[in-house]
Short mmCIF file of C-alpha atoms in Angstrom, two decimals:
data_model
loop_
_atom_site.label_atom_id
_atom_site.label_comp_id
_atom_site.label_asym_id
_atom_site.label_seq_id
_atom_site.Cartn_x
_atom_site.Cartn_y
_atom_site.Cartn_z
CA MET A 60 57.28 23.40 80.19
CA LYS A 61 58.70 20.94 82.68
CA ARG A 62 56.72 20.11 85.83
CA ILE A 63 58.60 21.02 89.02
CA ARG A 64 57.24 19.05 91.97
CA LEU A 65 58.87 21.36 94.54
CA LEU A 66 57.12 24.37 92.99
CA LEU A 67 53.76 22.56 93.13
CA LEU A 68 54.30 21.95 96.83
CA LYS A 69 55.38 25.57 97.43
CA ILE A 70 52.21 26.85 95.76
CA LEU A 71 49.96 24.54 97.77
CA ARG A 72 51.73 25.40 101.04
CA HIS A 73 51.43 29.11 100.24
CA LEU A 74 47.68 28.74 99.74
CA ARG A 75 47.30 26.71 102.92
CA ASP A 76 49.31 29.18 105.01
CA ASN A 77 48.08 32.46 103.45
CA GLY A 78 44.47 31.78 102.54
CA GLY A 79 42.88 34.03 105.14
CA ASN A 80 39.49 33.48 106.74
CA ASP A 81 37.70 32.74 103.47
CA GLY A 82 40.49 30.46 102.26
CA TYR A 83 41.38 32.64 99.27
CA ALA A 84 44.85 33.88 98.40
CA THR A 85 46.34 35.61 95.39
CA SER A 86 48.90 34.07 93.08
CA PRO A 87 52.21 33.69 94.92
CA ASP A 88 55.47 35.32 93.81
CA PHE A 89 58.48 33.04 94.12
CA SER A 90 60.91 35.20 92.14
CA PRO A 91 63.77 35.13 91.44
CA GLU A 92 63.76 31.34 91.92
CA TYR A 93 60.79 30.79 89.55
CA SER A 94 59.40 32.97 86.77
CA LYS A 95 55.80 34.21 86.70
CA GLU A 96 55.22 31.93 83.70
CA GLN A 97 56.43 28.90 85.67
CA VAL A 98 54.21 29.76 88.64
CA ASP A 99 51.18 30.38 86.40
CA TYR A 100 51.74 27.07 84.59
CA HIS A 101 51.99 25.16 87.86
CA ILE A 102 48.82 26.82 89.18
CA HIS A 103 47.17 25.62 85.96
CA LEU A 104 48.44 22.08 86.66
CA CYS A 105 47.11 22.27 90.23
CA ARG A 106 43.75 23.40 88.91
CA GLU A 107 43.61 20.58 86.35
CA ALA A 108 44.43 18.07 89.09
CA GLY A 109 41.65 19.45 91.31
CA LEU A 110 44.11 20.64 93.96
CA VAL A 111 43.05 24.32 93.76
CA ARG A 112 39.98 26.25 92.71
CA CYS A 113 40.48 29.53 90.85
CA THR A 114 38.00 32.41 90.75
CA ASP A 115 38.45 35.56 88.65
CA VAL A 116 37.38 38.67 90.55
CA GLN A 117 37.17 42.23 89.24
CA CYS A 118 38.57 44.75 91.70
CA GLY A 119 37.08 48.19 92.30
CA ASN A 120 39.75 49.75 90.09
CA GLY A 121 38.76 47.50 87.15
CA GLU A 122 41.76 45.21 87.55
CA LEU A 123 41.08 41.48 87.16
CA LYS A 124 42.52 39.33 89.94
CA THR A 125 42.52 35.55 90.29
CA GLU A 126 41.79 34.25 93.78
CA LEU A 127 42.93 30.75 94.65
CA VAL A 128 41.64 28.35 97.28
CA LEU A 129 43.04 25.00 98.30
CA THR A 130 40.52 22.17 97.78
CA TRP A 131 40.04 19.08 99.93
CA GLN A 132 42.20 17.19 97.42
CA GLY A 133 44.87 19.88 97.76
CA HIS A 134 44.94 19.43 101.53
CA GLU A 135 45.14 15.66 101.08
CA TYR A 136 48.02 16.05 98.61
CA LEU A 137 49.94 18.16 101.14
CA ASP A 138 49.26 15.62 103.90
CA ASP A 139 50.58 12.84 101.65
CA ASN A 140 53.72 14.85 100.78
CA ARG A 141 54.93 16.16 104.13
CA ASP A 142 58.59 17.01 104.57
#
């Protein structure tokens, strides 16, 4: 799959702006512009680069949810790539 720099930035901005008090956010939905597979792949790339930390959490209903938090490196990446 091709890396889309704009999607990487959208994911990081989403986490920065929607992290809540504990810094965690769920996987963003950017449809119809990007597919779930594209978003998941780019979250994987962000994780590999150390830009985000992912934690799998089991909800009360048994559903598994991945929580994402922007790391220091993720904040630095956003600062270096401002519009």
